[in-house]
Short mmCIF file of C-alpha atoms in Angstrom, two decimals:
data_model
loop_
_atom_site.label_atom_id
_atom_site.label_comp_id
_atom_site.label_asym_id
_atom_site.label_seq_id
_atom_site.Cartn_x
_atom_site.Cartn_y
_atom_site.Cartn_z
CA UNK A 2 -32.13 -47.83 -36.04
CA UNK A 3 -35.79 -46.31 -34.97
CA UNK A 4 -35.59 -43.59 -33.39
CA UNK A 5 -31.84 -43.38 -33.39
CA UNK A 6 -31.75 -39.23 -33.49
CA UNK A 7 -27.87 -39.42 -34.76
CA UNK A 8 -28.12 -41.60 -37.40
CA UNK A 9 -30.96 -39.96 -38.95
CA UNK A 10 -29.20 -36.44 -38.71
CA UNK A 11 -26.35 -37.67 -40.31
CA UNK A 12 -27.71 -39.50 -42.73
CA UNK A 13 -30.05 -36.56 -44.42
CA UNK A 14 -27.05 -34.25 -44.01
CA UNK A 15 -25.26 -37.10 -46.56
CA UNK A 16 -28.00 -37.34 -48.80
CA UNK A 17 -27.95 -33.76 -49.81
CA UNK A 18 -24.50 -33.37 -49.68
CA UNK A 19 -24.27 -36.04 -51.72
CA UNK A 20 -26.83 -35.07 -54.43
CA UNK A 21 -24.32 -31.97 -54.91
CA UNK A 22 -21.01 -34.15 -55.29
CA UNK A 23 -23.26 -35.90 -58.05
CA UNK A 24 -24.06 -32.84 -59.65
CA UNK A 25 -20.57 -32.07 -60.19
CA UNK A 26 -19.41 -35.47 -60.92
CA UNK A 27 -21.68 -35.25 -63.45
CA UNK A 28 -21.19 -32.15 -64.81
CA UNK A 29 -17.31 -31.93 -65.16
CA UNK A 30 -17.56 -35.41 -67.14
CA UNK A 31 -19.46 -33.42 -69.67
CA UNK A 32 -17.55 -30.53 -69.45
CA UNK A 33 -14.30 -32.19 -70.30
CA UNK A 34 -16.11 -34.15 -72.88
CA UNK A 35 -17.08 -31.26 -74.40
CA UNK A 36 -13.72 -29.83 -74.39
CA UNK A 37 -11.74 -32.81 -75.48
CA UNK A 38 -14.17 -35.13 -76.79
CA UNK A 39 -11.77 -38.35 -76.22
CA UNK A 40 -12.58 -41.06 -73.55
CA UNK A 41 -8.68 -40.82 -72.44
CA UNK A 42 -9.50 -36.86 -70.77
CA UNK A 43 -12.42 -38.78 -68.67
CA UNK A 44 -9.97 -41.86 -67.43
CA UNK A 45 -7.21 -39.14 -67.10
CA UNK A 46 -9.85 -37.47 -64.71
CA UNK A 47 -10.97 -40.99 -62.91
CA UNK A 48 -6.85 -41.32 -62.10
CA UNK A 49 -6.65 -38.09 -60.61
CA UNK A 50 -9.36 -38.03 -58.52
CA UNK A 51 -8.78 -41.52 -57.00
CA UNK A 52 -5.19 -41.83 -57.74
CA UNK A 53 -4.21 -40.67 -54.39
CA UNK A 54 -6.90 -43.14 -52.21
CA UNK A 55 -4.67 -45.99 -54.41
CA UNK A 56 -1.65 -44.22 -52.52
CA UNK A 57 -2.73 -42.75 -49.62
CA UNK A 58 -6.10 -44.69 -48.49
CA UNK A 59 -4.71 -47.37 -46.59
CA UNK A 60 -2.35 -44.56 -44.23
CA UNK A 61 -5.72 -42.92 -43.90
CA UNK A 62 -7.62 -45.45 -42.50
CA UNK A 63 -5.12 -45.85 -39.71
CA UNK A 64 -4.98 -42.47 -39.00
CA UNK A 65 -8.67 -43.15 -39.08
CA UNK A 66 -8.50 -45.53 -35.95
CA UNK A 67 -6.67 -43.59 -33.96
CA UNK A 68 -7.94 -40.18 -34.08
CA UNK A 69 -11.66 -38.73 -33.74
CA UNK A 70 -13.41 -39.85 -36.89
CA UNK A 71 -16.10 -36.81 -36.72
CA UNK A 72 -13.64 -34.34 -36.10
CA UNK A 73 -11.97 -35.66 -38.70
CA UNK A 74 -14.66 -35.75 -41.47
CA UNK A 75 -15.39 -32.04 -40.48
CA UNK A 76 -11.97 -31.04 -41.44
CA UNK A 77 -12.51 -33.07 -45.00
CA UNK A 78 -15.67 -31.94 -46.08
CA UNK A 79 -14.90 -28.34 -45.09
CA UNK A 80 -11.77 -28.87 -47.38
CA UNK A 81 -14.52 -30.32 -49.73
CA UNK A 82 -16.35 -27.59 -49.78
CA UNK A 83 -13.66 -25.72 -50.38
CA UNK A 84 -12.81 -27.68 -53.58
CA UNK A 85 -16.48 -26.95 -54.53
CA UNK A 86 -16.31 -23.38 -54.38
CA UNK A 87 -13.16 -22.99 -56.87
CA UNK A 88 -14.31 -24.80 -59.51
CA UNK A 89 -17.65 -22.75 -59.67
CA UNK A 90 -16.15 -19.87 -59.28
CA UNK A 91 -13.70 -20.06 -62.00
CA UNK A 92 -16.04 -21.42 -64.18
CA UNK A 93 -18.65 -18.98 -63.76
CA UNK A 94 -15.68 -16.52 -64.31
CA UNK A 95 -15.08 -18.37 -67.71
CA UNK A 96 -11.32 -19.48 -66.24
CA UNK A 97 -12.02 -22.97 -66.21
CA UNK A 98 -9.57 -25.20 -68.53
CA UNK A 99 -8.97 -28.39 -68.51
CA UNK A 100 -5.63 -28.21 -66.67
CA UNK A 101 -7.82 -26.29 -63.99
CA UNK A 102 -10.21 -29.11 -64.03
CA UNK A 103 -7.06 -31.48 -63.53
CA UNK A 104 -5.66 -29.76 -60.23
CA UNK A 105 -8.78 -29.07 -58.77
CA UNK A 106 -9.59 -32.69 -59.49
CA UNK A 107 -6.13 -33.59 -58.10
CA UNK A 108 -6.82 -31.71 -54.86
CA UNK A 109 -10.46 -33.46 -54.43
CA UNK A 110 -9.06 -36.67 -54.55
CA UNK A 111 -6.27 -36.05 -52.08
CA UNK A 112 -8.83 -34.82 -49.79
CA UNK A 113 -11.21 -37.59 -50.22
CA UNK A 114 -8.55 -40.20 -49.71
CA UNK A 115 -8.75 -38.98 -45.86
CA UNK A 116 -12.57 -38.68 -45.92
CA UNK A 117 -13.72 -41.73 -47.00
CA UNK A 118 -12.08 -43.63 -44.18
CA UNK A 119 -13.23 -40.87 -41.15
CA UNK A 120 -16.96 -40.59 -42.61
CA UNK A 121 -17.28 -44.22 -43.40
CA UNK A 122 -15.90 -45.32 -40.14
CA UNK A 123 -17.67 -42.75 -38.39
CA UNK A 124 -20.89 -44.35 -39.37
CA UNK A 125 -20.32 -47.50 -37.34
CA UNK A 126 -20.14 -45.55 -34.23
CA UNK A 127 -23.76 -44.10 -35.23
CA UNK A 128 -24.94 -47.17 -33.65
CA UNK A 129 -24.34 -50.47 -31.42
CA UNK A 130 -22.35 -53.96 -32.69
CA UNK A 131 -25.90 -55.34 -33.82
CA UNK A 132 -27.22 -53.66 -35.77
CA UNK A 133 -23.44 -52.47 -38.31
CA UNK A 134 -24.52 -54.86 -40.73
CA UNK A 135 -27.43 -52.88 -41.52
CA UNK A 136 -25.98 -48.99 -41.03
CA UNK A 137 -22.76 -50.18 -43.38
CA UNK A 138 -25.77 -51.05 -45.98
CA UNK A 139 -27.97 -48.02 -45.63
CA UNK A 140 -24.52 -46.08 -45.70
CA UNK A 141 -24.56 -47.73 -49.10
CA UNK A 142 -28.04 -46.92 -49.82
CA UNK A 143 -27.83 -43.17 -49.37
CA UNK A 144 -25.21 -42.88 -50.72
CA UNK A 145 -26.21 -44.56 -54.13
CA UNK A 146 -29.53 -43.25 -53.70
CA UNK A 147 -28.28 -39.62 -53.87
CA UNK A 148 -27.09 -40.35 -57.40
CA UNK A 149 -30.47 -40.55 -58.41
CA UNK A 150 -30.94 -36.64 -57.82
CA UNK A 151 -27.86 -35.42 -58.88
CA UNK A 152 -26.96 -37.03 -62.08
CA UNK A 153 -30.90 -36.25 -63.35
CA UNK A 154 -30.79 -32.73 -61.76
CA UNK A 155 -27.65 -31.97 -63.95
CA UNK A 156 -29.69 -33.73 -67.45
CA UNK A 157 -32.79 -31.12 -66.46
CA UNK A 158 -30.54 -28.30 -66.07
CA UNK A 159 -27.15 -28.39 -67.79
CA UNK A 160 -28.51 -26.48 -70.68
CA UNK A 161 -30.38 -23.27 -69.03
CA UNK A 162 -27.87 -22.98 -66.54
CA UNK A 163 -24.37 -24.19 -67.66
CA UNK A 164 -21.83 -26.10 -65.66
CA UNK A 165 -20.57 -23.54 -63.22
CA UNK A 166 -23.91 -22.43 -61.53
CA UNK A 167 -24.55 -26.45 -61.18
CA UNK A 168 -21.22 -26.63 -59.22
CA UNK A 169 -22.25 -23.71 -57.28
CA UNK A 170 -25.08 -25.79 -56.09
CA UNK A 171 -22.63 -28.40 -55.02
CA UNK A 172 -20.28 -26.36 -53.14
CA UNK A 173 -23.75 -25.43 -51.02
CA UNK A 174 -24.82 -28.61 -50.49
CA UNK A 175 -21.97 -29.37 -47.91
CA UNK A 176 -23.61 -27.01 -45.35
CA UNK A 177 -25.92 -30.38 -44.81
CA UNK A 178 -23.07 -32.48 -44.53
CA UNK A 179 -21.16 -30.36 -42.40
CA UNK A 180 -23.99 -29.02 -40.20
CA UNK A 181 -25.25 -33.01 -39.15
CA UNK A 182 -21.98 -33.51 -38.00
CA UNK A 183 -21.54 -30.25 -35.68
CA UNK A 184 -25.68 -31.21 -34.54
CA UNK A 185 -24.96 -34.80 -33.71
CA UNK A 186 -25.29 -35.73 -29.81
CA UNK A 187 -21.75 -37.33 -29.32
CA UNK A 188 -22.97 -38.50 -26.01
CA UNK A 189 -25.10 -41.08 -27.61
CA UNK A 190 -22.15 -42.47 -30.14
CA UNK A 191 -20.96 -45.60 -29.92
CA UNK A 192 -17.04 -44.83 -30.64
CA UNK A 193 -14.42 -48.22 -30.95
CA UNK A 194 -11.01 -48.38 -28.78
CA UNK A 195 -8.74 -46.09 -30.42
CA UNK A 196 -5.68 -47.41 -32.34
CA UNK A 197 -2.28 -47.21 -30.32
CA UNK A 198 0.86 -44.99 -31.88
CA UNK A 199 3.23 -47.28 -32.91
CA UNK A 200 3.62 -50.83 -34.41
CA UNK A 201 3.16 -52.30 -37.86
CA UNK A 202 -0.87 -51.19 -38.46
CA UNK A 203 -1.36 -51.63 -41.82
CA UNK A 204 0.59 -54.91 -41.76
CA UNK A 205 -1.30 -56.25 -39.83
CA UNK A 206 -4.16 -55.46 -41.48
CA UNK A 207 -3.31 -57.20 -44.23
CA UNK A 208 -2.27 -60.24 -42.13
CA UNK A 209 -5.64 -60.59 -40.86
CA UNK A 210 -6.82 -60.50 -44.60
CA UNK A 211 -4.70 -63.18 -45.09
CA UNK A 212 -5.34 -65.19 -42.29
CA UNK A 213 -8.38 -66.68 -43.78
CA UNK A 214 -8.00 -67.81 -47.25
CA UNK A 215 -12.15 -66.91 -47.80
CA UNK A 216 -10.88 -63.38 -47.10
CA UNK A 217 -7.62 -63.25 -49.26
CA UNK A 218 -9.60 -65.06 -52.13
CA UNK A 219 -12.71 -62.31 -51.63
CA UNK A 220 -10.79 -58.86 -51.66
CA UNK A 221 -9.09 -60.37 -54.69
CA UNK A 222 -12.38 -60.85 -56.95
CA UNK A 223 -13.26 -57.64 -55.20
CA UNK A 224 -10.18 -55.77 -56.15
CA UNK A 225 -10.53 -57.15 -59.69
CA UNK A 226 -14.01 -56.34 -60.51
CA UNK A 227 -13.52 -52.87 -59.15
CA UNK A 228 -10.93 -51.82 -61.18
CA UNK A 229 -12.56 -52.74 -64.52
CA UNK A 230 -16.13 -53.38 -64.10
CA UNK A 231 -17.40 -50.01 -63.09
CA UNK A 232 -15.20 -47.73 -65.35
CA UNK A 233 -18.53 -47.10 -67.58
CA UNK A 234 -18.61 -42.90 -66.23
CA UNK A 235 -15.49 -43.07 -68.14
CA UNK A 236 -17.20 -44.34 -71.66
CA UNK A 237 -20.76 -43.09 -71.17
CA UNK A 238 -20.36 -39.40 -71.81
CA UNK A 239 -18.65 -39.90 -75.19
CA UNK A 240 -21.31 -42.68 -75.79
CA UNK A 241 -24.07 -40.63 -74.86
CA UNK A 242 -22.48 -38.02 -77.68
CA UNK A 243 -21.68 -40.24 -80.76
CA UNK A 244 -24.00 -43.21 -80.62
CA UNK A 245 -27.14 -42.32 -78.49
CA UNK A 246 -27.00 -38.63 -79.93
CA UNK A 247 -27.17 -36.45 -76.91
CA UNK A 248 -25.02 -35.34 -74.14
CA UNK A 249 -27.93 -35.63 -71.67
CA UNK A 250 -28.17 -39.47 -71.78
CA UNK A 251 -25.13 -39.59 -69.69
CA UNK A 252 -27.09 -38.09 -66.44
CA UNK A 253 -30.26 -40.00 -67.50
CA UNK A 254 -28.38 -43.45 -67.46
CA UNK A 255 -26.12 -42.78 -64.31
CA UNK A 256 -29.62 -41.71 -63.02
CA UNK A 257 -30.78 -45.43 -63.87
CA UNK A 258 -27.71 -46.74 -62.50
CA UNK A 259 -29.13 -45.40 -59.13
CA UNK A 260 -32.32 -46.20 -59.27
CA UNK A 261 -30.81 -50.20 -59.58
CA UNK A 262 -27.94 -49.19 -57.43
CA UNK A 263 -30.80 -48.41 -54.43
CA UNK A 264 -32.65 -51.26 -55.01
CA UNK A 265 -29.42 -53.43 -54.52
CA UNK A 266 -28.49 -51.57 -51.90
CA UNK A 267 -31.75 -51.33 -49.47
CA UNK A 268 -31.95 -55.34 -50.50
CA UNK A 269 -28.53 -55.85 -48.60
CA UNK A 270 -29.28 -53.93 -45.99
CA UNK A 271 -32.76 -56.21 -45.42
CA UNK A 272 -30.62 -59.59 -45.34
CA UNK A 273 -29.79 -60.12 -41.28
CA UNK A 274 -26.55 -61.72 -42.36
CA UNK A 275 -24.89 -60.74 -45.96
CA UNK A 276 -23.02 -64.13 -47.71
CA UNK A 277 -20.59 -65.04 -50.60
CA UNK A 278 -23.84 -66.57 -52.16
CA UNK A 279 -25.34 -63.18 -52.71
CA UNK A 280 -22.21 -60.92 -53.10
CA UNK A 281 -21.38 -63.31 -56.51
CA UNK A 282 -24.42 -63.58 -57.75
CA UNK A 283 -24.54 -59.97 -57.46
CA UNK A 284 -21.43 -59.67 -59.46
CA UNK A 285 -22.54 -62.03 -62.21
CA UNK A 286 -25.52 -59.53 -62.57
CA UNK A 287 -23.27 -57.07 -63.10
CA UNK A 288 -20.84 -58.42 -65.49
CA UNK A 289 -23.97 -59.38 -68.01
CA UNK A 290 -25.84 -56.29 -67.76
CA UNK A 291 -22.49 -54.35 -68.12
CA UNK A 292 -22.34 -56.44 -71.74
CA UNK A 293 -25.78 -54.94 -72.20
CA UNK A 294 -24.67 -51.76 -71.89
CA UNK A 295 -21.27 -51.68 -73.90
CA UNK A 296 -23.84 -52.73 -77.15
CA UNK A 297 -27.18 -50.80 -76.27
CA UNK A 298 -27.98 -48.87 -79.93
CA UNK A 299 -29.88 -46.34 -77.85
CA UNK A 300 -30.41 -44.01 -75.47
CA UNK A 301 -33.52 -45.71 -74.06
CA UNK A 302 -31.80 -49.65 -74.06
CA UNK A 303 -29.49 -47.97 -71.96
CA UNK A 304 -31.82 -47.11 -69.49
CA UNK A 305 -33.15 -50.57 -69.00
CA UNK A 306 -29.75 -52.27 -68.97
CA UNK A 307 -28.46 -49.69 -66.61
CA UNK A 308 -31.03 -50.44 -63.84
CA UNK A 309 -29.99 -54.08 -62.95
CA UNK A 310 -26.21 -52.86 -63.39
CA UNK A 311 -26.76 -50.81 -60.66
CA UNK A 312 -28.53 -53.50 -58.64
CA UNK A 313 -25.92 -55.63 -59.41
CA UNK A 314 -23.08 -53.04 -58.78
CA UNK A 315 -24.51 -51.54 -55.64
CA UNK A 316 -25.34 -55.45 -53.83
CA UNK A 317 -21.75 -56.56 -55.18
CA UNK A 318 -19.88 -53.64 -53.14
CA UNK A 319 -22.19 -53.36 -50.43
CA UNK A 320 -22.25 -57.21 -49.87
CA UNK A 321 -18.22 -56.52 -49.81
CA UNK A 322 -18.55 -54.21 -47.34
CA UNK A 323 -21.28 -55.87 -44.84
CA UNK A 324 -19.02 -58.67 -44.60
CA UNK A 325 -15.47 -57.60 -43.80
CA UNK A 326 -16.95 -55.35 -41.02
CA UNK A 327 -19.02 -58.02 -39.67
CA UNK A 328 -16.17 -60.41 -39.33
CA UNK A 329 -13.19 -57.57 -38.36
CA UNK A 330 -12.32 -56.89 -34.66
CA UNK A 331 -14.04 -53.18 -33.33
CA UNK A 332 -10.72 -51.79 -33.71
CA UNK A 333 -9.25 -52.75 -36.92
CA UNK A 334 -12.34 -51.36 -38.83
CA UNK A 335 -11.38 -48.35 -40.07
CA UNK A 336 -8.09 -49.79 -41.39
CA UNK A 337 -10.40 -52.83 -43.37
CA UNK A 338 -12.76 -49.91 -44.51
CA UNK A 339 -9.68 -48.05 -46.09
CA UNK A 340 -8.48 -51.54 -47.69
CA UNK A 341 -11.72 -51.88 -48.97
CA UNK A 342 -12.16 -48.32 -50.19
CA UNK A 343 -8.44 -48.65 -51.88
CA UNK A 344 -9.57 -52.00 -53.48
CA UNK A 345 -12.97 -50.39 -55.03
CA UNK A 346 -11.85 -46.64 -55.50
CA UNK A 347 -8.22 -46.54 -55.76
CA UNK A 348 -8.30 -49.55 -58.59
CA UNK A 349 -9.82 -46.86 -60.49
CA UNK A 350 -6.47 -44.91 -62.01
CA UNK A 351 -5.72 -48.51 -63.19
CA UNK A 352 -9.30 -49.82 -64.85
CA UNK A 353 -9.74 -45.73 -65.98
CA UNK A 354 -7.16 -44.76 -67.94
CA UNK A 355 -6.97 -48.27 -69.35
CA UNK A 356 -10.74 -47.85 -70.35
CA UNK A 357 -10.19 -44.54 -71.98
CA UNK A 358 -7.10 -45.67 -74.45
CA UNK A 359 -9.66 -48.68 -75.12
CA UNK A 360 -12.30 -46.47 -76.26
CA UNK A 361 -10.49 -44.20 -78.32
CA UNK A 362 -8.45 -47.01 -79.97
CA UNK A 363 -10.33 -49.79 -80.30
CA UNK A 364 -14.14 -48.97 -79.57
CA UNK A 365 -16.27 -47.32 -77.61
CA UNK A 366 -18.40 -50.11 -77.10
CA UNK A 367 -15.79 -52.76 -75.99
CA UNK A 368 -14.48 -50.26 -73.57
CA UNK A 369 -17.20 -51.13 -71.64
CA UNK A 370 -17.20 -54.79 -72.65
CA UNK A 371 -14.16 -55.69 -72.36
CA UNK A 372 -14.47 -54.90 -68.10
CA UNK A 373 -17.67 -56.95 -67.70
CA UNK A 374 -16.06 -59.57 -69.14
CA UNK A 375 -13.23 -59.40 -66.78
CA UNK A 376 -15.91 -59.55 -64.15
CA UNK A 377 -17.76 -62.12 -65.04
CA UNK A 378 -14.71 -64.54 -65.22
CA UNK A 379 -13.55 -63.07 -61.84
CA UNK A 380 -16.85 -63.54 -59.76
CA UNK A 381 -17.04 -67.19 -61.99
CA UNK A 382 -13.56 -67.95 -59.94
CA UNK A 383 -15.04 -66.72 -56.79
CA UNK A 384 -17.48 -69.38 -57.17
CA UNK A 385 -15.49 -72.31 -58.84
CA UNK A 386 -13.15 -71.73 -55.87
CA UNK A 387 -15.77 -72.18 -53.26
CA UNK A 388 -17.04 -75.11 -54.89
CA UNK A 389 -13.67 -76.59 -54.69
CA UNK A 390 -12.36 -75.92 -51.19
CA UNK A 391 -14.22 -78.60 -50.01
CA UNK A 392 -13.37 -81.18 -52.22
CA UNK A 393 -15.60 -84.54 -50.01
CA UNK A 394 -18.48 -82.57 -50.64
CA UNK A 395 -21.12 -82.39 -53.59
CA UNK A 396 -20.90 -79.01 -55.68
CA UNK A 397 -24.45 -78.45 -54.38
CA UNK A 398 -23.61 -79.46 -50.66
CA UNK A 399 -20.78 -76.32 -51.08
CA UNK A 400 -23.35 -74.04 -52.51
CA UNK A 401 -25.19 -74.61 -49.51
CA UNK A 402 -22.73 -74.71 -46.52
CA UNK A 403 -20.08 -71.88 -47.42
CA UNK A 404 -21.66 -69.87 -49.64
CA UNK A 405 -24.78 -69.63 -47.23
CA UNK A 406 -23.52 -70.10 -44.24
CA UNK A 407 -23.42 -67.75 -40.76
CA UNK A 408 -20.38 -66.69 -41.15
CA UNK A 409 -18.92 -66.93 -44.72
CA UNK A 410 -15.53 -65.99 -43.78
CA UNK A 411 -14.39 -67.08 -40.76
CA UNK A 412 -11.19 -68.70 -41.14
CA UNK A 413 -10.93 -72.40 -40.22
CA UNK A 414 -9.23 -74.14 -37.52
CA UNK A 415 -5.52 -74.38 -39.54
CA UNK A 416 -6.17 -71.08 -40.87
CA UNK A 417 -6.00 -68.77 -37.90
#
C-alpha cells in the first residue's frame, strides 16, 4: 500500500477520529461508574450501544453491498458526530443523567450498526484483491492502535477537566474522519459489483457460511469467544475503584490492552496468508491472560497481564476477519463483514449484561474469569475439531495440513 494516496488519507482521518470515540468510551464508563457504582449500569450500557448491530447489523451489511459505501459512512459519522456533540453539551450544562447517558447511548449504537458495515467495507475498495488481506489487518491496527491515545488521554485528564470537555474533544475529532472521506480521489478506488434489489441476501450469506463446515465451525468459536471473552470494559472500571484503588487504572489498563492489541494486530497484518493455526493460538492467549486479569491484586499486574490480552484479543479478531474476506466472493463482502461484526459486537448485549449481574452477585473477579474460561474451552474445540476431521491422519500431520495450510477454509469437494 506505498504510496497509495487514499488509503493513507483515510486511514489518519480514522486514527484521530478514533482516539476521540476512545475518549468517550472511556469516559462515560467512569461516569456511570461513578454514578451507580454497580457493574450491571456498565453491561446495561454495553447492550445498548451494541444491542441494535445484534438486530440490525446483518440488514446493514446488505444495504452495505448495494449502495455507495463512502457516501454511506459520511452520512454515519456525521450522525456520529452528532451523537458526540449532545452528550458534551449536556454534560458541560450539568444535564447529564444516567437515563441521558442511556438514549444517547441507544442512538450511537443504532447509528453504528450502519457504520461499521459502510466504513469497514469501504476499506477494501481502498485498494486492489492482493493486497485485502493486509488493509483488513491494518484496518485492525488503527483502529486498536487509536485506543492507545484515547483511553490514556482520558487517565491524564479526567480530573482537571471533567467528563464533558473530554467528550467535547470527541465530538471534534470526527472532522478527521469525515474530512478523509470528502478528500479521497474516488477515481483511484477499487469499488466491488454492487448487490442486486431483490432475492434472499442475507440467506444466502449464511448458506455460504455453511457451505464449508471449516467456516460454520469458525464463526461459531468466533461468536462464542466474542460474547464473553472481551466483556472486561464492563468489570474494569468498578475494579479499578474497589480493588486497585483508583478510577484512573481503568484508562491505564485499556491503554495496555492497546498497546498488545497493536502488536497483535500489525503481526497479522505481516503474515501473507492468515490461518486457523494462528487465529487459535491467538485465542488461547487470550483466554489465559484474561484469567490473569480477573485475579491481578493490583493496578500495576494489570498492566502486564493486559498487554498480551490485547495481543491475543486483537490477532484472534483480526485473524477472523483476514480470513472470511480472503475466502468470500468480491460481492458478498460487506454482507460477511456485517456477520462478522454481529458475531464480535452484537454478542455483546448477551456476554455484557451477563458479566455485570456476575460481578455484582458473585464477584468482581470471576466476572472476568468466568469468560476466559469460556474461551479457552471454545478455541480448545476449535482445535480438537481440526485435529479430528481428518481422522487417517496423525494429530501432528492435521496441525500441519489444515491448520497451516493456503487456504484454511475452503470447503472440500462434498462440501460445496
Amino acid at each position: 500500500m506505498h504510496g497509495n494516496r487514499n488509503a493513507k488519507l483515510f486511514f489518519g482521518g480514522l486514527m484521530l477520529s478514533n482516539v476521540g470515540t476512545w475518549i468517550q468510551f472511556t469516559a462515560v464508563a467512569i461516569l456511570v461508574d461513578r454514578l451507580t457504582g454497580k457493574t450491571t449500569a456498565i453491561g446495561i450500557l454495553t447492550a445498548l450501544q451494541f444491542g441494535p448491530l445484534l438486530l440490525m447489523g446483518a440488514w446493514a451489511g446488505v444495504i452495505s453491498d448495494r449502495v455507495d459505501r463512502r457516501k454511506m459512512a459520511l452520512i454515519t459519522q456525521t450522525l456520529l458526530a452528532a451523537q458526540g456533540i449532545a452528550i458534551a453539551a449536556l454534560d458541560i450544562a450539568g444535564e447529564l443523567t444516567i437515563e441521558w447517558i442511556y438514549v444517547l447511548t441507544l442512538i450511537l449504537g443504532i447509528v453504528s450498526a450502519f457504520d461499521n458495515p459502510a466504513r469497514r467495507g469501504f476499506v477494501i475498495e481502498l485498494v486492489p484483491e492482493s493486497q485485502i488481506s493486509n488493509v483488513v489487518s491494518l484496518n485492525t491496527a488503527v483502529m486498536t492502535g487509536s485506543r492507545i491515545f484515547g483511553p490514556a488521554i482520558t487517565a491524564l485528564l479526567i480530573g482537571p477537566l471533567g467528563t464533558g470537555w473530554l467528550f467535547s474533544v470527541n465530538a471534534l475529532s470526527f472532522v478527521a474522519i469525515i474530512g478523509s472521506l470528502l478528500l479521497v480521489d474516488t477515481s483511484k478506488l477499487y469499488p466491488p459489483p454492487r448487490l442486486a434489489k431483490g432475492g434472499t441476501p442475507i440467506r444466502d450469506a449464511l448458506r455460504y457460511i455453511h457451505s464449508s463446515s471449516a467456516l460454520l465451525v469458525t464463526f461459531v468459536v468466533f461468536t462464542v469467544v466474542s460474547t464473553f471473552g472481551f466483556n472486561y470494559s464492563v468489570s474494569v472500571p468498578r475494579i479499578a475503584s474497589e480493588i486497585w484503588n483508583s478510577e484512573q487504572w481503568y484508562g491505564w489498563v485499556l491503554t495496555a490492552i492497546s498497546v498488545g492489541s497493536l502488536i497483535g494486530s500489525l503481526a497479522t497484518a505481516a503474515r501473507a496468508r492468515v490461518t486457523l493455526r494462528w487465529m487459535a493460538g491467538n485465542g488461547l492467549i487470550l483466554g489465559a491472560a484474561g484469567l490473569a486479569l480477573a485475579w491481578s491484586p493490583s493496578g500495576w499486574v494489570a498492566l502486564a497481564v493486559s498487554l498480551p490480552l490485547g495481543l491475543g484479543g486483537s490477532g484472534f479478531i483480526s485473524s477472523m476477519n483476514a480470513i472470511t474476506q480472503e475466502t468470500c466472493p468480491p460481492d458478498m463482502r460487506g454482507r460477511i463483514l456485517a456477520l462478522t461484526a454481529v458475531a464480535f459486537l452484537g454478542s455483546y448485549p448477551i456476554g455484557g449484561p451477563i458479566t455485570g449481574i456476575i460481578g455484582d452477585t458473585i464477584g468482581l473477579e470471576w466476572s472476568l474469569a468466568y469468560g476466559a474460561i469460556i474461551s479457552l474451552v471454545a478455541v480448545l474445540a476449535l482445535v480438537w475439531w481440526a485435529l479430528g476431521s481428518h481422522p487417517a491422519q496423525s494429530r501432528f500431520e492435521v496441525l500441519g495440513s489444515l491448520l497451516g495450510s493456503s487456504n484454511p477454509l475452503a470447503a472440500s469437494p462434498n462440501e460445496r
